[in-house]
mmCIF file of C-alpha atoms in Angstrom:
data_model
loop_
_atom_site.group_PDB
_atom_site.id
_atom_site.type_symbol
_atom_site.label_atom_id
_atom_site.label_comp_id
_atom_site.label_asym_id
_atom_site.label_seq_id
_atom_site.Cartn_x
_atom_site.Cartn_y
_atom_site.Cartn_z
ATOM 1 C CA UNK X 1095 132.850 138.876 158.733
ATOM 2 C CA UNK X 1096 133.322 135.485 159.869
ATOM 3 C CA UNK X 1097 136.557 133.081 159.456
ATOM 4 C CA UNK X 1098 133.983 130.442 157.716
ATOM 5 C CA UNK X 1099 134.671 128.204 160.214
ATOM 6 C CA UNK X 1100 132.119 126.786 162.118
ATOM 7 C CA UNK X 1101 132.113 126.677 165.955
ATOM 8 C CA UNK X 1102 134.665 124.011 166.548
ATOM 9 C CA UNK X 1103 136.028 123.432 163.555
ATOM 10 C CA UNK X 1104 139.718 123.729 164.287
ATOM 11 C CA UNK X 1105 139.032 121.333 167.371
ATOM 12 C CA UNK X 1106 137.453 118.665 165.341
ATOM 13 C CA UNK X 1107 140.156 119.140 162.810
ATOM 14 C CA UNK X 1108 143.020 118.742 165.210
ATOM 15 C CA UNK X 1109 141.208 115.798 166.650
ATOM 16 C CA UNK X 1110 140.436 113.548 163.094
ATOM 17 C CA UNK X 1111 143.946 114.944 162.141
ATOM 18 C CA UNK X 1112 145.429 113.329 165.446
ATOM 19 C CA UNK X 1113 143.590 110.223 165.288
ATOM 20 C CA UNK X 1114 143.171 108.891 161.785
ATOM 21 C CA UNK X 1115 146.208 107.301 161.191
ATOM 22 C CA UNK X 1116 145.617 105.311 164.184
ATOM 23 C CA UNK X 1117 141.692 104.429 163.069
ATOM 24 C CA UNK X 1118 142.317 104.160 159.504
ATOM 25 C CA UNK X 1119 144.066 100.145 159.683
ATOM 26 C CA UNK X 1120 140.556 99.583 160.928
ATOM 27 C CA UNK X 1121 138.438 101.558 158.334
ATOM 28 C CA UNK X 1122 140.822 99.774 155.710
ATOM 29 C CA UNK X 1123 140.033 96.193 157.145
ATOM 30 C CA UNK X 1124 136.705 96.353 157.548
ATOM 31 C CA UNK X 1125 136.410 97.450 153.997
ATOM 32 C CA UNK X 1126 138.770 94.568 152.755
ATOM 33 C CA UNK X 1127 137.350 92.277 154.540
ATOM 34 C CA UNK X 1128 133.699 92.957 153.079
ATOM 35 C CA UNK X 1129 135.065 93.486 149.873
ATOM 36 C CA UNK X 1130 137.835 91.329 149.220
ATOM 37 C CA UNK X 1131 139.413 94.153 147.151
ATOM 38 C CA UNK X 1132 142.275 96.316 148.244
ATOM 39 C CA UNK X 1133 141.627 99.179 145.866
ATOM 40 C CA UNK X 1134 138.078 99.244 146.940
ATOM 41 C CA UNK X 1135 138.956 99.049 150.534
ATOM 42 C CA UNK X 1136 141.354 102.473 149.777
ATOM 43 C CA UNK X 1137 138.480 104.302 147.806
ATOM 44 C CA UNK X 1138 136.565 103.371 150.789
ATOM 45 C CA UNK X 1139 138.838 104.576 153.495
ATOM 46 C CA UNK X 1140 139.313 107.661 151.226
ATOM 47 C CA UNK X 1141 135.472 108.600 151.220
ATOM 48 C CA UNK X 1142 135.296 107.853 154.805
ATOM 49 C CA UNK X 1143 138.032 110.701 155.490
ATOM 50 C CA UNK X 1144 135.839 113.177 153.102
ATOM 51 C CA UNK X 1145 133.425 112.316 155.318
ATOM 52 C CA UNK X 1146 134.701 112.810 158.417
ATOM 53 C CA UNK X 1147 136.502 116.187 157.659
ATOM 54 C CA UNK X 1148 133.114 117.362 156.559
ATOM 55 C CA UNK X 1149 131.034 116.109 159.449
ATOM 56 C CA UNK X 1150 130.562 117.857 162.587
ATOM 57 C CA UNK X 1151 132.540 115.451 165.543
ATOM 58 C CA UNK X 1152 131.801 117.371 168.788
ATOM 59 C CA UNK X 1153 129.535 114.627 170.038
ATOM 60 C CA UNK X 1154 131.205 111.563 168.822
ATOM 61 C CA UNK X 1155 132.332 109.597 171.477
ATOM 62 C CA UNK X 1156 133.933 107.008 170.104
ATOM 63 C CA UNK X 1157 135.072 107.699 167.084
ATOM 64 C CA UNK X 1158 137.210 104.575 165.673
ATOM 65 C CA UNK X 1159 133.409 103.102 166.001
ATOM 66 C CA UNK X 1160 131.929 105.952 163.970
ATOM 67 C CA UNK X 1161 134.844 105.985 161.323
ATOM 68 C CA UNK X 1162 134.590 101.773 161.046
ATOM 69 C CA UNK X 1163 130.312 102.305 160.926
ATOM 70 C CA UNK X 1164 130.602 104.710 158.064
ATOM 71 C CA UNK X 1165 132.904 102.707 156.273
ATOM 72 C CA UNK X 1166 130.887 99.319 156.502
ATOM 73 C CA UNK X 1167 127.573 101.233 154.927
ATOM 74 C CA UNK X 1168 129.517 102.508 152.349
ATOM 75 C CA UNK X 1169 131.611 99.031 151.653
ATOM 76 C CA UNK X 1170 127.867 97.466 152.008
ATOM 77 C CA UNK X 1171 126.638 99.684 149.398
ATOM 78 C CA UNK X 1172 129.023 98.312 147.183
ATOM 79 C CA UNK X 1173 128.847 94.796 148.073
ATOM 80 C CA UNK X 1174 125.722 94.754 147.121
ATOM 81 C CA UNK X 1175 126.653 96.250 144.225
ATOM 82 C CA UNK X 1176 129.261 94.003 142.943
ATOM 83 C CA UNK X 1177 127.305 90.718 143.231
ATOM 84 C CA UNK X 1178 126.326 90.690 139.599
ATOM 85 C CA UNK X 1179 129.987 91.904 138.898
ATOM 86 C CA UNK X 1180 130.886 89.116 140.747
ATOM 87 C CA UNK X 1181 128.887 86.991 138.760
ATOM 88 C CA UNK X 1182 130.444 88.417 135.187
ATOM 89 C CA UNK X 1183 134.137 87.996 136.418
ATOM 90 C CA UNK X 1184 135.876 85.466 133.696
ATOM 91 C CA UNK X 1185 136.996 82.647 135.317
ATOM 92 C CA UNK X 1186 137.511 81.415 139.119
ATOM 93 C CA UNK X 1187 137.619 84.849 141.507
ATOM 94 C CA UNK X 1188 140.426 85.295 144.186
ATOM 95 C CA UNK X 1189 140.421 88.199 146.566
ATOM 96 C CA UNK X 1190 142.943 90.786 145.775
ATOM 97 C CA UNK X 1191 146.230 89.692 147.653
ATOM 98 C CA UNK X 1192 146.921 92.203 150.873
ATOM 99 C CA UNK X 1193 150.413 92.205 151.815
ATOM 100 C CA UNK X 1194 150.701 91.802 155.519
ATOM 101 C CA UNK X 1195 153.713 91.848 157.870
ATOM 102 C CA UNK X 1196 156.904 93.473 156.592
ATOM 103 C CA UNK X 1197 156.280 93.625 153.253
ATOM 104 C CA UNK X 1198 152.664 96.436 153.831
ATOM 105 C CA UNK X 1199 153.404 99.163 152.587
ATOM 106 C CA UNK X 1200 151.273 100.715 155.530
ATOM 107 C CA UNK X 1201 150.396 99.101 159.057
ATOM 108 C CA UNK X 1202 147.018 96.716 158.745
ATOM 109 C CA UNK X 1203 144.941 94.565 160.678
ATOM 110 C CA UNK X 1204 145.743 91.195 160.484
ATOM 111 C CA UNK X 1205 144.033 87.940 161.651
ATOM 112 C CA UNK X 1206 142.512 85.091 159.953
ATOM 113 C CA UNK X 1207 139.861 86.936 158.323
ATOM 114 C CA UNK X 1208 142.122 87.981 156.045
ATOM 115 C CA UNK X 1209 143.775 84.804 154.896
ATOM 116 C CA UNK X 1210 142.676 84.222 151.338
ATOM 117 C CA UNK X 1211 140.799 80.457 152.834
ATOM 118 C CA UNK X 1212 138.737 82.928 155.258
ATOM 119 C CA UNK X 1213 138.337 85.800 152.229
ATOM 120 C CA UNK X 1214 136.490 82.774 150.376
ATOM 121 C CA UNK X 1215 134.477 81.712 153.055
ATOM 122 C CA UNK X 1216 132.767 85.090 153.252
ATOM 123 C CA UNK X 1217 132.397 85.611 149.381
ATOM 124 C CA UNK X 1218 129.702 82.500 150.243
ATOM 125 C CA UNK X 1219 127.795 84.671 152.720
ATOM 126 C CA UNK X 1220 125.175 87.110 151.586
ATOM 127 C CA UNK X 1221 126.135 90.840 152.220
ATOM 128 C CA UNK X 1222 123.704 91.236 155.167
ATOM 129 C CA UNK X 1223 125.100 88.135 156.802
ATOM 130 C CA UNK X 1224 129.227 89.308 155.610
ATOM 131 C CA UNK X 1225 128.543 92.590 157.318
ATOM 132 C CA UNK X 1226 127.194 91.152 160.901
ATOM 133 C CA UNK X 1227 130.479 88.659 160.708
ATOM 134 C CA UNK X 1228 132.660 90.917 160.223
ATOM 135 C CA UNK X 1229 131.637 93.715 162.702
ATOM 136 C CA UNK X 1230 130.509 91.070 165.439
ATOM 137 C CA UNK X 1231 132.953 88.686 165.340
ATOM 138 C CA UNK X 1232 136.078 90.756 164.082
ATOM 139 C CA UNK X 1233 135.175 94.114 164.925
ATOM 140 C CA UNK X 1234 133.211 93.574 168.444
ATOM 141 C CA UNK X 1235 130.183 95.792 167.877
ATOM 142 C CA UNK X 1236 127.412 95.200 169.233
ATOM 143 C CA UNK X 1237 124.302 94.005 167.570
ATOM 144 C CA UNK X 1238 122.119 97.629 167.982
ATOM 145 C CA UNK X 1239 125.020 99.399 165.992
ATOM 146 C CA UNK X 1240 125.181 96.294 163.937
ATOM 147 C CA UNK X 1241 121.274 96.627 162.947
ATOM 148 C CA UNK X 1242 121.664 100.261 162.008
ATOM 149 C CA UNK X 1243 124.180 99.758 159.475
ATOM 150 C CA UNK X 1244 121.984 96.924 157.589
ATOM 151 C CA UNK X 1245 118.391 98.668 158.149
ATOM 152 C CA UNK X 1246 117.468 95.515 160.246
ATOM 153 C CA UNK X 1247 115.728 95.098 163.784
ATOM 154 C CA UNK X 1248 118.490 94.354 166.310
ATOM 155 C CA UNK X 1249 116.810 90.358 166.884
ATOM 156 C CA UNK X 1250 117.557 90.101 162.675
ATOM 157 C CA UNK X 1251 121.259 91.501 163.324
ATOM 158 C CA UNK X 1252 121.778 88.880 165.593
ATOM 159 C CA UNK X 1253 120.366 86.043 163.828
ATOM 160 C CA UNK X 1254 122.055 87.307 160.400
ATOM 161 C CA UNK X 1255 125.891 86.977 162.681
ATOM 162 C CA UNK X 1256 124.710 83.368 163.784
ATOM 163 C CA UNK X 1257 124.070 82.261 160.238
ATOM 164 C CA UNK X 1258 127.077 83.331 159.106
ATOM 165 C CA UNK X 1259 129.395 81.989 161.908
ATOM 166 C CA UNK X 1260 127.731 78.757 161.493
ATOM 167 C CA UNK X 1261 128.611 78.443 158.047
ATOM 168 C CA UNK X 1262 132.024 79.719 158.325
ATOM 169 C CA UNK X 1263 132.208 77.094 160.873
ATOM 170 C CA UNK X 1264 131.103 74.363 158.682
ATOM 171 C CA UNK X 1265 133.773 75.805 156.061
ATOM 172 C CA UNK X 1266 136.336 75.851 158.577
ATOM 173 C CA UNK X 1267 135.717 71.561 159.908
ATOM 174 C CA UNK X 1268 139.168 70.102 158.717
ATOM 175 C CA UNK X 1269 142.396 69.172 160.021
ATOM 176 C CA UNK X 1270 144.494 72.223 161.758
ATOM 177 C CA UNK X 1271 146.565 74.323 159.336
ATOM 178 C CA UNK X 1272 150.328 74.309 159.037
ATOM 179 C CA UNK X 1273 152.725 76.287 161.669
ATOM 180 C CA UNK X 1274 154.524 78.860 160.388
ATOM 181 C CA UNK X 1275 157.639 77.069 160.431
ATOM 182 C CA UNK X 1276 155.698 74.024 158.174
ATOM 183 C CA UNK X 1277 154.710 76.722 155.739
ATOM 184 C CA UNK X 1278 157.993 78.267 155.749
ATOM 185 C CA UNK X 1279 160.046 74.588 154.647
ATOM 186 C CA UNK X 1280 156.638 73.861 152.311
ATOM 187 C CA UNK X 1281 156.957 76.923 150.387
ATOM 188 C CA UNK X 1282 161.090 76.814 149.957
ATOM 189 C CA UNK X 1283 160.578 73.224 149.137
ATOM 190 C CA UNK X 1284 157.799 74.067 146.328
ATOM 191 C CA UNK X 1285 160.041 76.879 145.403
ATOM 192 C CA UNK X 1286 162.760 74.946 144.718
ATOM 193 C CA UNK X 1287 161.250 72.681 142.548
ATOM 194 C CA UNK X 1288 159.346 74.742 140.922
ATOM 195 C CA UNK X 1289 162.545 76.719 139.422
ATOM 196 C CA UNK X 1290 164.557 73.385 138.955
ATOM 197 C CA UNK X 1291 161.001 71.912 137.148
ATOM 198 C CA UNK X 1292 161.360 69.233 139.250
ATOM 199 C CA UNK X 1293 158.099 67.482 138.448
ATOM 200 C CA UNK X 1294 158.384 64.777 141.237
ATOM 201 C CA UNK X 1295 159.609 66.899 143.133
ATOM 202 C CA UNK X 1296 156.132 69.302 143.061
ATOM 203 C CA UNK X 1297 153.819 65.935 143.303
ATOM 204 C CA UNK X 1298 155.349 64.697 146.368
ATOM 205 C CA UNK X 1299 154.645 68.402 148.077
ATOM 206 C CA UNK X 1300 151.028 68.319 146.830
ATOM 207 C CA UNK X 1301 147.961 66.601 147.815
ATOM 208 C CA UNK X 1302 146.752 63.896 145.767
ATOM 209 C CA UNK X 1303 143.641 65.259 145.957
ATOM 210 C CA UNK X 1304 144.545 69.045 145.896
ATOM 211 C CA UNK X 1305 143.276 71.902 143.758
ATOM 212 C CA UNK X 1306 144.650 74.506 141.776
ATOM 213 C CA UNK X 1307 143.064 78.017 141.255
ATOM 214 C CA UNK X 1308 143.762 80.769 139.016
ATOM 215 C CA UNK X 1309 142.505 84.104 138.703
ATOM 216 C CA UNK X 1310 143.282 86.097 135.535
ATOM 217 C CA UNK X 1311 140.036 87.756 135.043
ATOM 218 C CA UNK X 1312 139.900 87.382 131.339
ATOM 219 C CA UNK X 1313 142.917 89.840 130.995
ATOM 220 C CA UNK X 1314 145.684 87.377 131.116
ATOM 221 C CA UNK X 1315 145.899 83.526 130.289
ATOM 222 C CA UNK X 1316 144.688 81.372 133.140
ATOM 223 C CA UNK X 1317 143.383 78.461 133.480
ATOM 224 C CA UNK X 1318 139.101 78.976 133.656
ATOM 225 C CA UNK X 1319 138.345 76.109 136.051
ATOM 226 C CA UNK X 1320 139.874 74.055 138.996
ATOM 227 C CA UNK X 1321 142.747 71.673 137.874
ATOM 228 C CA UNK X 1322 142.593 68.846 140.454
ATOM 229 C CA UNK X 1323 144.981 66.115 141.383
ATOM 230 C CA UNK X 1324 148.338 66.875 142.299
ATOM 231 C CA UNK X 1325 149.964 65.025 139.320
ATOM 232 C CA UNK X 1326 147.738 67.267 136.888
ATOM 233 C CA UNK X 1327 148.903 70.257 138.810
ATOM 234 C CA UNK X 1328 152.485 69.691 139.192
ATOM 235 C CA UNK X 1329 152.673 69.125 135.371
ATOM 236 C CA UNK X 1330 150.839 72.596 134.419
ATOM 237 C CA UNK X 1331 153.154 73.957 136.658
ATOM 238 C CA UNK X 1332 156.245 72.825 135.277
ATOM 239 C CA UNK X 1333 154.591 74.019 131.998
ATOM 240 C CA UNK X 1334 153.613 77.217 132.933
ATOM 241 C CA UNK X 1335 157.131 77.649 134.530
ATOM 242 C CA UNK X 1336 158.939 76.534 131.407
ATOM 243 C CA UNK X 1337 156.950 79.096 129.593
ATOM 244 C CA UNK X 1338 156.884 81.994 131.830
ATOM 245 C CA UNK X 1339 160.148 81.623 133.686
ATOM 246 C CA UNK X 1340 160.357 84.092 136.741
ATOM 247 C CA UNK X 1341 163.305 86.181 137.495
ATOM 248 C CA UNK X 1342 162.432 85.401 140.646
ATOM 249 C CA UNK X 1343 160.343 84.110 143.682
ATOM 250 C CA UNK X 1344 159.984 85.701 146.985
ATOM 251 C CA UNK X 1345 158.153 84.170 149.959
ATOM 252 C CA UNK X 1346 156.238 87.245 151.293
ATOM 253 C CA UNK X 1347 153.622 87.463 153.852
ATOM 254 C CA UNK X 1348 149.805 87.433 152.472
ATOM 255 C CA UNK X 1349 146.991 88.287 154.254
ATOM 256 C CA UNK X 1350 149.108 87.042 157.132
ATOM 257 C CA UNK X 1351 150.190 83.843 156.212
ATOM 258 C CA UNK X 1352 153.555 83.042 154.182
ATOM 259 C CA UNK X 1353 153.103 82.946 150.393
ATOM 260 C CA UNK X 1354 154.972 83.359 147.190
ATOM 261 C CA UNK X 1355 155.090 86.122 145.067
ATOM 262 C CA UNK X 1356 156.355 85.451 141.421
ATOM 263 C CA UNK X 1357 158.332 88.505 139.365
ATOM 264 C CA UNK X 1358 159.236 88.458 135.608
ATOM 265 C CA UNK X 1359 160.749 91.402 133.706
ATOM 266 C CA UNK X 1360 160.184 93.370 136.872
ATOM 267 C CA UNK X 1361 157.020 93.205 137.452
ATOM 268 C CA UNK X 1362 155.010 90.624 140.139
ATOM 269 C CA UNK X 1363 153.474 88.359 137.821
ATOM 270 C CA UNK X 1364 151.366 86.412 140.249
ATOM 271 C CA UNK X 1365 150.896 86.162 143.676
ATOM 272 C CA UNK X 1366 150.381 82.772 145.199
ATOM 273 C CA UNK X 1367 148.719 81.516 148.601
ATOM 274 C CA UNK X 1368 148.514 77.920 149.870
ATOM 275 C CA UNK X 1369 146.518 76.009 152.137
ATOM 276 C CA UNK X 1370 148.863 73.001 153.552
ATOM 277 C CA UNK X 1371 147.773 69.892 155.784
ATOM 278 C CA UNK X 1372 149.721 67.086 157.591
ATOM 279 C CA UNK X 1373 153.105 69.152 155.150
ATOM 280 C CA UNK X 1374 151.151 68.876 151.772
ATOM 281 C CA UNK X 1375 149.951 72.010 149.941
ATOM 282 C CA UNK X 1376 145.827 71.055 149.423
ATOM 283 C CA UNK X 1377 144.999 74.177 147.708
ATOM 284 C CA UNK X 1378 146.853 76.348 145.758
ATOM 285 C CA UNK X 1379 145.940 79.551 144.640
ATOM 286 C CA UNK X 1380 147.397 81.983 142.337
ATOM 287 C CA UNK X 1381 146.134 85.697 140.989
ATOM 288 C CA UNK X 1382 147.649 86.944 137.755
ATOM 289 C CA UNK X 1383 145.017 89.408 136.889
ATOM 290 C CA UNK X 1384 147.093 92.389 136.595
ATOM 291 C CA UNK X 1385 144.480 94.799 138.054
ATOM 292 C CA UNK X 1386 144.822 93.089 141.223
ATOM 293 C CA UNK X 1387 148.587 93.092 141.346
ATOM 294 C CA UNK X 1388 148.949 96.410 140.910
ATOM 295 C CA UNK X 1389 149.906 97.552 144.833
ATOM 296 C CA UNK X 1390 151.726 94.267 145.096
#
């Protein structure tokens, strides 16, 4: 009677079981990074271990390639999927926040793909042209690899990552972003006012011509469309702060760059990210669906 093994199976297992936690900050990124969605991105890393454990890896070469290519058909699959979600979702969408730095609760890859400016960028792309960005330009895979996870002739993969960087490119044509040491003063400056309710204070940190976004998803109260101007901004703020006072506000790193997160009665109640030029905050986004906060 046999063991039930088969042939190899204890060396594949000692391998996958050696090298996963290394590969697995990659399997989660390119997951969150196609679907903007932490929670997805673990389902996704989970399924990609079931897979692996089940799989026979005697002739895989390179396997942080083969983990990261069964993860991006799977998270394809699903962005696909979640377009006409997507298109149901109450109110403005936000990517679910991905702490970063310190504050991870595990180690993740971080670059500016993550940031929640980038995350938006890409929700514009289709999925074929989100995939071929991601695992050209983040991941480094080449094109023939590229093609096999979309079902696409290697000449389409190609063109498919040249329409998207173009058009993240075009997103990306304004002045340079704010050093981490200008975000840092920013956001203890905003801080600041915002628990004082300093009203000039918040309108002489934000752009006159700066947006506000918030993401509830139709389970908490949240504002359904852009508030623009900085003066209409800083007063919902102070209103919304009056109302909802937090216990407190930490500046935490998000999706790599230095934002706020907001706790009341403790719990996070929102989790805020800001896009600052020439020291004035030109975008500011906040996600208080709860579903999203949850692994905050």
């Amino acid at each position: 009677m046999g063991d039930g093994h088969a042939p190899g199976r204890s060396e594949q297992e000692d391998r996958l079981g050696a090298e996963w936690e290394t590969h697995r900050p990659a399997v989660f990124g390119v997951a969150y990074r196609l679907l903007g969605s932490v929670a997805d991105a673990e389902d996704v890393a989970q399924d990609v271990w079931l897979r692996a454990a089940g799989s026979d890896l005697r002739e895989v070469e390179d396997l942080r390639a083969w983990l990261v290519t069964v993860a991006a058909r799977r998270s394809y699959d699903i962005l696909k999927s979640a377009r006409s979600r997507r298109e149901a979702y109450v109110g403005p969408w936000l990517p679910e926040p991905l702490l970063t730095g310190p504050d991870a609760s595990e180690p993740v890859l971080v670059d500016e793909s993550v940031g929640a400016a980038m995350m938006l960028v890409m929700e514009e792309l289709s999925p074929p042209e989100r995939v071929a960005f991601v695992l050209h330009d983040v991941f480094a895979f080449e094109f023939g690899r590229i093609a096999e996870v979309l079902d696409v002739s290697v000449p389409a993969a190609r063109q498919l990552a040249s329409r998207a960087r173009r058009r993240v490119a075009k997103a990306k044509q304004s002045p340079s972003q704010a050093t981490k040491a200008e975000r840092e003063r920013v956001l203890a400056t905003f801080r600041a006012a915002y628990e004082s309710g300093d009203l000039a204070g918040l309108v002489r940190l934000l752009h006159p011509d700066a947006v506000y976004v918030t993401d509830g998803g139709g389970k908490v109260s949240a504002a359904r469309k852009l508030i623009h101007g900085g003066e209409r901004i800083a007063e919902v703020m102070v209103r919304v702060g009056h109302q909802w006072r937090p216990d407190r506000i930490d500046l935490v790193e998000v999706g790599g760059e230095l934002g706020l997160v907001f706790r009341r009665d403790g719990s996070v109640y929102s989790v805020d990210t800001v896009q600052i030029t020439d020291g004035l905050i030109t975008a500011y986004r906040r996600v208080l669906n709860p579903d999203k906060l949850s692994r905050v």
